[in-house]
Short mmCIF file of C-alpha atoms in Angstrom, two decimals:
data_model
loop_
_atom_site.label_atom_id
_atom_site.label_comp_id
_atom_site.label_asym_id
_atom_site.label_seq_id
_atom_site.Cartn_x
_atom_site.Cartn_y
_atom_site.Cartn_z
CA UNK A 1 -4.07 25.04 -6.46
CA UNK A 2 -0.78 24.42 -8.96
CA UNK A 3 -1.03 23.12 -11.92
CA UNK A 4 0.54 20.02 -10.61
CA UNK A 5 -2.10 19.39 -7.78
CA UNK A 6 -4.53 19.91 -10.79
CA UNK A 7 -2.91 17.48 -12.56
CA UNK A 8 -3.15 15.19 -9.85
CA UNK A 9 -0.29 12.89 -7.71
CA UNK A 10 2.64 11.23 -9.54
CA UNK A 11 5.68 10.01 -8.41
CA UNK A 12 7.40 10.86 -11.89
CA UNK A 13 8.09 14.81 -12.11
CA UNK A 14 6.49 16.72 -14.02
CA UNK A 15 7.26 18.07 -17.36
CA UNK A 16 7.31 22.18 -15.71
CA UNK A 17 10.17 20.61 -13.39
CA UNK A 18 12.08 19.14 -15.79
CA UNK A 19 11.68 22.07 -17.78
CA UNK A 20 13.10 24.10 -15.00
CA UNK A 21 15.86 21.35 -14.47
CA UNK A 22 16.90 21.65 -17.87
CA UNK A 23 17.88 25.11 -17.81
CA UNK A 24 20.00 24.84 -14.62
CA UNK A 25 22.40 22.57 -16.38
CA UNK A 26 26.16 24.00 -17.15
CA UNK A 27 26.86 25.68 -20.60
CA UNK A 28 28.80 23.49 -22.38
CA UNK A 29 29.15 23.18 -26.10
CA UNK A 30 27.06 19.24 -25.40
CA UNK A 31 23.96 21.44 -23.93
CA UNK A 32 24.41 24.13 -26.30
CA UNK A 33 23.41 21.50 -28.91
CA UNK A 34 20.15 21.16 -30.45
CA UNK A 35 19.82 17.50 -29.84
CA UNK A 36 19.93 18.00 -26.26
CA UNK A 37 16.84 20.33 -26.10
CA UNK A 38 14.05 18.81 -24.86
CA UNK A 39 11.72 18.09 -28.17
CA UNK A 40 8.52 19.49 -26.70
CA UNK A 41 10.93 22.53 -25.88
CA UNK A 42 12.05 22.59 -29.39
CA UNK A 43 10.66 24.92 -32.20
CA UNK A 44 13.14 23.48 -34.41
CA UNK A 45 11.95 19.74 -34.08
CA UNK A 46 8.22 20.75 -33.82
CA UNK A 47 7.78 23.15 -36.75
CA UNK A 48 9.30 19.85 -38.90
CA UNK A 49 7.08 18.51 -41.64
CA UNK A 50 7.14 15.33 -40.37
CA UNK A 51 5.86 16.17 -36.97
CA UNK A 52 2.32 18.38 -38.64
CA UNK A 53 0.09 15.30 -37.03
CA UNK A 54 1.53 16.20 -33.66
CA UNK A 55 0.95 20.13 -34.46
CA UNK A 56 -2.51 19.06 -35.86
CA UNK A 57 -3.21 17.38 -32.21
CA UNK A 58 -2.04 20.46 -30.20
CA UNK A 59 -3.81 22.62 -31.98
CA UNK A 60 -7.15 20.58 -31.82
CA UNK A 61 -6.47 20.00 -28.11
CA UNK A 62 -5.58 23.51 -26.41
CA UNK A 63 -8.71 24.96 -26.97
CA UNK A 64 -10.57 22.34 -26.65
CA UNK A 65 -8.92 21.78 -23.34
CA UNK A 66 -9.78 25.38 -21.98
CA UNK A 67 -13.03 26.06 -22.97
CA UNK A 68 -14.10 22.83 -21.24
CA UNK A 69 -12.34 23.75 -17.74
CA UNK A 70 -13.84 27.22 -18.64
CA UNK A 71 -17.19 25.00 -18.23
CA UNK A 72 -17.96 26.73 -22.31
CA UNK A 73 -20.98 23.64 -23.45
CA UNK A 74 -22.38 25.55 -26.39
CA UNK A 75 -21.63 28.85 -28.33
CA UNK A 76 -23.41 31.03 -31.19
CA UNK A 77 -21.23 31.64 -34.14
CA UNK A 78 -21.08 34.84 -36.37
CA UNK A 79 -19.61 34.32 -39.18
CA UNK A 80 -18.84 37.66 -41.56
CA UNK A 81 -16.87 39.79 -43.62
CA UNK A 82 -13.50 41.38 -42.17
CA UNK A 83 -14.05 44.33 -44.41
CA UNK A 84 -17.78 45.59 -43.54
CA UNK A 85 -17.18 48.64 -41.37
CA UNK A 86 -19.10 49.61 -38.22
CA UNK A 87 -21.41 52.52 -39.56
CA UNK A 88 -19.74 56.18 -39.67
CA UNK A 89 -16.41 54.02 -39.54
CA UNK A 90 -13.63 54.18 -42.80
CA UNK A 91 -14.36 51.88 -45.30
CA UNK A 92 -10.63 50.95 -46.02
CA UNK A 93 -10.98 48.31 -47.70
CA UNK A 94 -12.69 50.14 -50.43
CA UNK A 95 -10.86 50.13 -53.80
CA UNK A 96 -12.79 52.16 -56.10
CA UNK A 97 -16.11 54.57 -55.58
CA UNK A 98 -18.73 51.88 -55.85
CA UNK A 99 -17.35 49.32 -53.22
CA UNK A 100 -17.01 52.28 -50.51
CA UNK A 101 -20.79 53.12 -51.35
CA UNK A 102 -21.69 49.54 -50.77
CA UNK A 103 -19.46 48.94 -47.60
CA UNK A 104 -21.28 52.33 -46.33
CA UNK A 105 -24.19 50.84 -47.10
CA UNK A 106 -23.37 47.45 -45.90
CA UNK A 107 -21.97 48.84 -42.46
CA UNK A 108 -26.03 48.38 -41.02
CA UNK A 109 -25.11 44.45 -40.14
CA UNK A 110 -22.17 45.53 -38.37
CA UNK A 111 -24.75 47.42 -35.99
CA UNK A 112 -27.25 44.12 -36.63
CA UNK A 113 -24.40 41.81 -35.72
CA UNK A 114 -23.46 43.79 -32.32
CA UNK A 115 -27.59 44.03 -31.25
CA UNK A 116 -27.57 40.16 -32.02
CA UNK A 117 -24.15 39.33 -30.34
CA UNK A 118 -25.72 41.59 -27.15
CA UNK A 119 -29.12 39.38 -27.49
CA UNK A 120 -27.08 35.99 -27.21
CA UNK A 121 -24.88 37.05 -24.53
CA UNK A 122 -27.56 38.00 -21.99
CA UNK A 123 -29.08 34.36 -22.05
CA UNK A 124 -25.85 33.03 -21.98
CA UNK A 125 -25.77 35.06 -18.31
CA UNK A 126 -28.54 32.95 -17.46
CA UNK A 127 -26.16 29.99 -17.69
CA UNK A 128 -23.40 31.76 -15.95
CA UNK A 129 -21.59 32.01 -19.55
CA UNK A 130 -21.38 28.33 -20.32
CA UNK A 131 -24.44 28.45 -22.87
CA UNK A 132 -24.77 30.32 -25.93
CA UNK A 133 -21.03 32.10 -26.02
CA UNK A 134 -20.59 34.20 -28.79
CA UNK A 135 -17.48 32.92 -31.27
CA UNK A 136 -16.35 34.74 -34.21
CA UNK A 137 -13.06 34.81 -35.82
CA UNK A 138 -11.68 37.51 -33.85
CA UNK A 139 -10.59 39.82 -36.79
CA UNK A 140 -12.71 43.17 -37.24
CA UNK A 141 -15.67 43.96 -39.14
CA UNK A 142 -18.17 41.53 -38.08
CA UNK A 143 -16.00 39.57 -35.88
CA UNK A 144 -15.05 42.84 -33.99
CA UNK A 145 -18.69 43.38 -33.82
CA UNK A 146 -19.59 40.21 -32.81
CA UNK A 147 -17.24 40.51 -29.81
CA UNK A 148 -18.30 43.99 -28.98
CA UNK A 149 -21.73 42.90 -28.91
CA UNK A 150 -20.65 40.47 -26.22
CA UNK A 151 -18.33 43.15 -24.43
CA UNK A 152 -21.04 45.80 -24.28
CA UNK A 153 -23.26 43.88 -21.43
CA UNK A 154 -20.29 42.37 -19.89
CA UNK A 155 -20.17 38.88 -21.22
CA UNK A 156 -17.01 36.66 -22.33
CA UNK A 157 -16.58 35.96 -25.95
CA UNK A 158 -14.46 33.48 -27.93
CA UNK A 159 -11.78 34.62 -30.80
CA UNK A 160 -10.82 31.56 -33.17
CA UNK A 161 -7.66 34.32 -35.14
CA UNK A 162 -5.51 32.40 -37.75
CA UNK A 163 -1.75 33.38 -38.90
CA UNK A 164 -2.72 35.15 -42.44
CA UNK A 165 -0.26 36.14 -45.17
CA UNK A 166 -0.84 40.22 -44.11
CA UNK A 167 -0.85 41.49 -40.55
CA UNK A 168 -3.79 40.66 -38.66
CA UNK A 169 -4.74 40.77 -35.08
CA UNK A 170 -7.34 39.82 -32.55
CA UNK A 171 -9.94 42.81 -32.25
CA UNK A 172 -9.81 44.39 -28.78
CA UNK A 173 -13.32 43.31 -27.71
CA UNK A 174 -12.31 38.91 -27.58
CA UNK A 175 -12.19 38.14 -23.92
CA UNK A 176 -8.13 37.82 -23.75
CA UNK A 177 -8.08 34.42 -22.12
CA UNK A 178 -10.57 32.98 -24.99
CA UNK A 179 -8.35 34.35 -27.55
CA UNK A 180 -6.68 31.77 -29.88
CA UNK A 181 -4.31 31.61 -32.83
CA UNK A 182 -4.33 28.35 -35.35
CA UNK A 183 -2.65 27.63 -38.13
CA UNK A 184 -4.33 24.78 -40.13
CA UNK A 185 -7.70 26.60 -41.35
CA UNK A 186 -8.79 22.68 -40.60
CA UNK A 187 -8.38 22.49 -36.65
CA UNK A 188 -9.93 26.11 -36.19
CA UNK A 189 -13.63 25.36 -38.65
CA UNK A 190 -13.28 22.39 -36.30
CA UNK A 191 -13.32 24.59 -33.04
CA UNK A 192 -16.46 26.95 -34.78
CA UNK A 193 -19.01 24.09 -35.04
CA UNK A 194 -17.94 21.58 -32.49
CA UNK A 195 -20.34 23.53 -29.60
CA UNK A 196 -22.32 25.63 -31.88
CA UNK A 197 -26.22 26.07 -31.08
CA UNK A 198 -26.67 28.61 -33.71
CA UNK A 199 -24.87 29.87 -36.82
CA UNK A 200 -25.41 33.69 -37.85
CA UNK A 201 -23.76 34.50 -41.20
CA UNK A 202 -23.33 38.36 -42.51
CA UNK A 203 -22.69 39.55 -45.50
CA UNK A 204 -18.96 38.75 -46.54
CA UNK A 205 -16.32 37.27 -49.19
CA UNK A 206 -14.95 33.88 -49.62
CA UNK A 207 -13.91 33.33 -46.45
CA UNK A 208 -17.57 33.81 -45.04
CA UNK A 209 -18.83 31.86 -48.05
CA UNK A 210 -16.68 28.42 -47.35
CA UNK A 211 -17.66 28.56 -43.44
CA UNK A 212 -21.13 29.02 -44.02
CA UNK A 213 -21.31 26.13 -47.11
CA UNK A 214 -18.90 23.53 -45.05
CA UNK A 215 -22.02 24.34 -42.19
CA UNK A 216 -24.25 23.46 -44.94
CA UNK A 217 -22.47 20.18 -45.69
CA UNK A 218 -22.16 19.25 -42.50
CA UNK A 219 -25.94 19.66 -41.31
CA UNK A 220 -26.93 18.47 -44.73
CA UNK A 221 -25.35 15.13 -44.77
CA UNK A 222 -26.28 14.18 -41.18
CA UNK A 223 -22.77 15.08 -39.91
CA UNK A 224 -23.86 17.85 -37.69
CA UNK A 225 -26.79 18.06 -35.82
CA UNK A 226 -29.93 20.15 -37.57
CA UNK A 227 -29.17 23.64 -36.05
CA UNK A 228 -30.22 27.17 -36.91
CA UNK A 229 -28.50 28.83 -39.61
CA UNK A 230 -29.39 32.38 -39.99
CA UNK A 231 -28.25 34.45 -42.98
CA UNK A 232 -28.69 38.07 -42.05
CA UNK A 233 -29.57 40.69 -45.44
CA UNK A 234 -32.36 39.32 -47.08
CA UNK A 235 -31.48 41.32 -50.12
CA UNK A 236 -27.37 40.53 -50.29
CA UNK A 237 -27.87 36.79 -49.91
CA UNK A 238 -31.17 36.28 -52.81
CA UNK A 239 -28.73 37.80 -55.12
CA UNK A 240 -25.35 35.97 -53.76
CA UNK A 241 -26.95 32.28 -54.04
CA UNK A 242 -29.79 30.63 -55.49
CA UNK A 243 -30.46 27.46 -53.63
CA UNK A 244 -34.39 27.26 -55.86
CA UNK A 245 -31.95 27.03 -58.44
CA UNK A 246 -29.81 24.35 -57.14
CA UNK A 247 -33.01 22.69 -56.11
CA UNK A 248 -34.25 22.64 -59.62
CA UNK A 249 -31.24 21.76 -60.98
CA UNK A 250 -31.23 18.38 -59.41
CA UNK A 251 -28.17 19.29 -57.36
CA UNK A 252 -29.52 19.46 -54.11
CA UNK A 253 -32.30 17.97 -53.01
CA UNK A 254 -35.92 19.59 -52.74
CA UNK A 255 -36.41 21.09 -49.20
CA UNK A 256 -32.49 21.74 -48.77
CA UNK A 257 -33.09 25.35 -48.58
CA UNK A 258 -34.72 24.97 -45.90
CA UNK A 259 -31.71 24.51 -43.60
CA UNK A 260 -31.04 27.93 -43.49
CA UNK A 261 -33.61 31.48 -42.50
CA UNK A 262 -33.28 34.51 -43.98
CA UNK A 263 -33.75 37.85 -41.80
CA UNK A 264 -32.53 41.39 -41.60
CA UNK A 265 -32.50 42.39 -38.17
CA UNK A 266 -30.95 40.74 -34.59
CA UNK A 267 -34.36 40.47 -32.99
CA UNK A 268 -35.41 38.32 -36.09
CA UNK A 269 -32.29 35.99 -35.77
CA UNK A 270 -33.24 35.75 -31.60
CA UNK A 271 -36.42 35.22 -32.16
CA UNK A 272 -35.94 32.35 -34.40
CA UNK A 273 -33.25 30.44 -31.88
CA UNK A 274 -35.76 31.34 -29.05
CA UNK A 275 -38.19 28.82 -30.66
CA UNK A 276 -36.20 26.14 -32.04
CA UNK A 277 -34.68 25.74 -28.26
CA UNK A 278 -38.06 26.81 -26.49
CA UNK A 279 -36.58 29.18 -24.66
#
């Protein structure tokens, strides 16, 4: 079936044949002109300022659009530092001796985060891969592990990449055709919790830190349905954030902390989505 029989029956063409039409036309200094390109066909016109609520759409909607004729109803998302290598693997993001002893160290929940990716991914077979998808940010350290988890019993995963400053690429484990790039930070948190069952969150920096509180927020003030939100390394995360604290402190309110579950291993972080879903 073409995209146009997918599309269904117009009498109006289509914008693909106009597109093709367009390019036909004779050279001539008129259809050399900007102005006469198409604005949809335009990078010019739609990387302008004033058209950011039309990028903000596009970027909301392509996704959105093919995970849902993918038949993609719920995911798990891993959230996680970029930096945490897989164990034995170069810690290059090291800058003096004690943060390459730590990222050695830390490199266990890259393991933890493939085992738990691999755990999600064979109930989501159960649903032919339209329940429980894995999504991370497609970048490496946990992300790439997250994917790889996915890859290593044959399931599709999901890759939410954004345009950074410094080079950065989709890890080779994201299924290729559930591989996408944003750039408003906005559209893609958007894309993370708008099917998410589950939220997993590994050790990491800010990045991992503003995903996991904007979850918070979200579940918190009745915004987001009550879901599980894991927070693998017992140990990292008592010393990262105090929520008794915050409890105590008047800031949040008492019983807050218990939003989120602490574990250290994959089979703990199943185990606790197994029950809340009665699987």
């Amino acid at each position: 079936m073409t995209p146009m029989e997918k599309a269904g029956w117009t009498p109006l063409p289509h914008s693909d044949e106009d597109l093709e039409r367009a390019k036909s036309v004779p050279d001539t200094p008129q259809t050399r002109a900007e102005t006469y390109r198409l604005a949809w066909n335009d990078p010019d016109f739609m990387t302008r300022r004033e058209l950011r609520a039309v990028r903000l759409q596009l970027e909301l909607l392509k996704p959105e659009m093919i995970l849902a004729e993918r038949g993609i109803r719920s995911t798990v998302i891993l959230f996680g530092g970029a930096r945490l290598p897989e164990p034995g693997g170069e810690t290059w993001a090291a800058k003096n001796e004690t943060q390459k002893k730590n990222l050695e160290a830390n490199s266990k929940y890259y393991e933890e985060a493939r085992k738990f990716a691999r755990l999600c991914s064979q109930q989501s077979a159960t649903s032919y891969y339209r329940e429980y998808v894995v999504v991370t940010g497609g970048g490496p350290g946990v992300m790439e592990a997250g994917n790889r988890g996915a890859d290593d019993v044959g399931a599709p995963s999901i890759g939410l990449n954004i345009v950074l400053p410094h080079e950065q690429a989709p890890n080779a484990y994201v299924t290729p055709e559930l591989c996408f790039n944003f750039h408003y930070f906005a559209i893609r948190k958007m894309h993370f919790v708008m099917r998410a069952k589950a939220v997993a969150v590994f050790p990491g920096g800010f990045g991992t830190m503003d995903e996991f509180f904007e979850t918070l927020t979200l579940i918190q003030t009745g915004r987001m349905e009550r879901v599980p939100v894991i927070l693998f390394g017992k140990a990292f995360w008592r010393r990262v954030i105090d929520l008794d604290f915050l409890a105590e402190q008047g800031t949040i309110s008492p019983g807050d902390q218990d939003i989120i579950d602490f574990v250290d291993t994959a089979e703990e972080a199943w185990d606790i989505i197994r029950r809340f879903y009665k699987l």
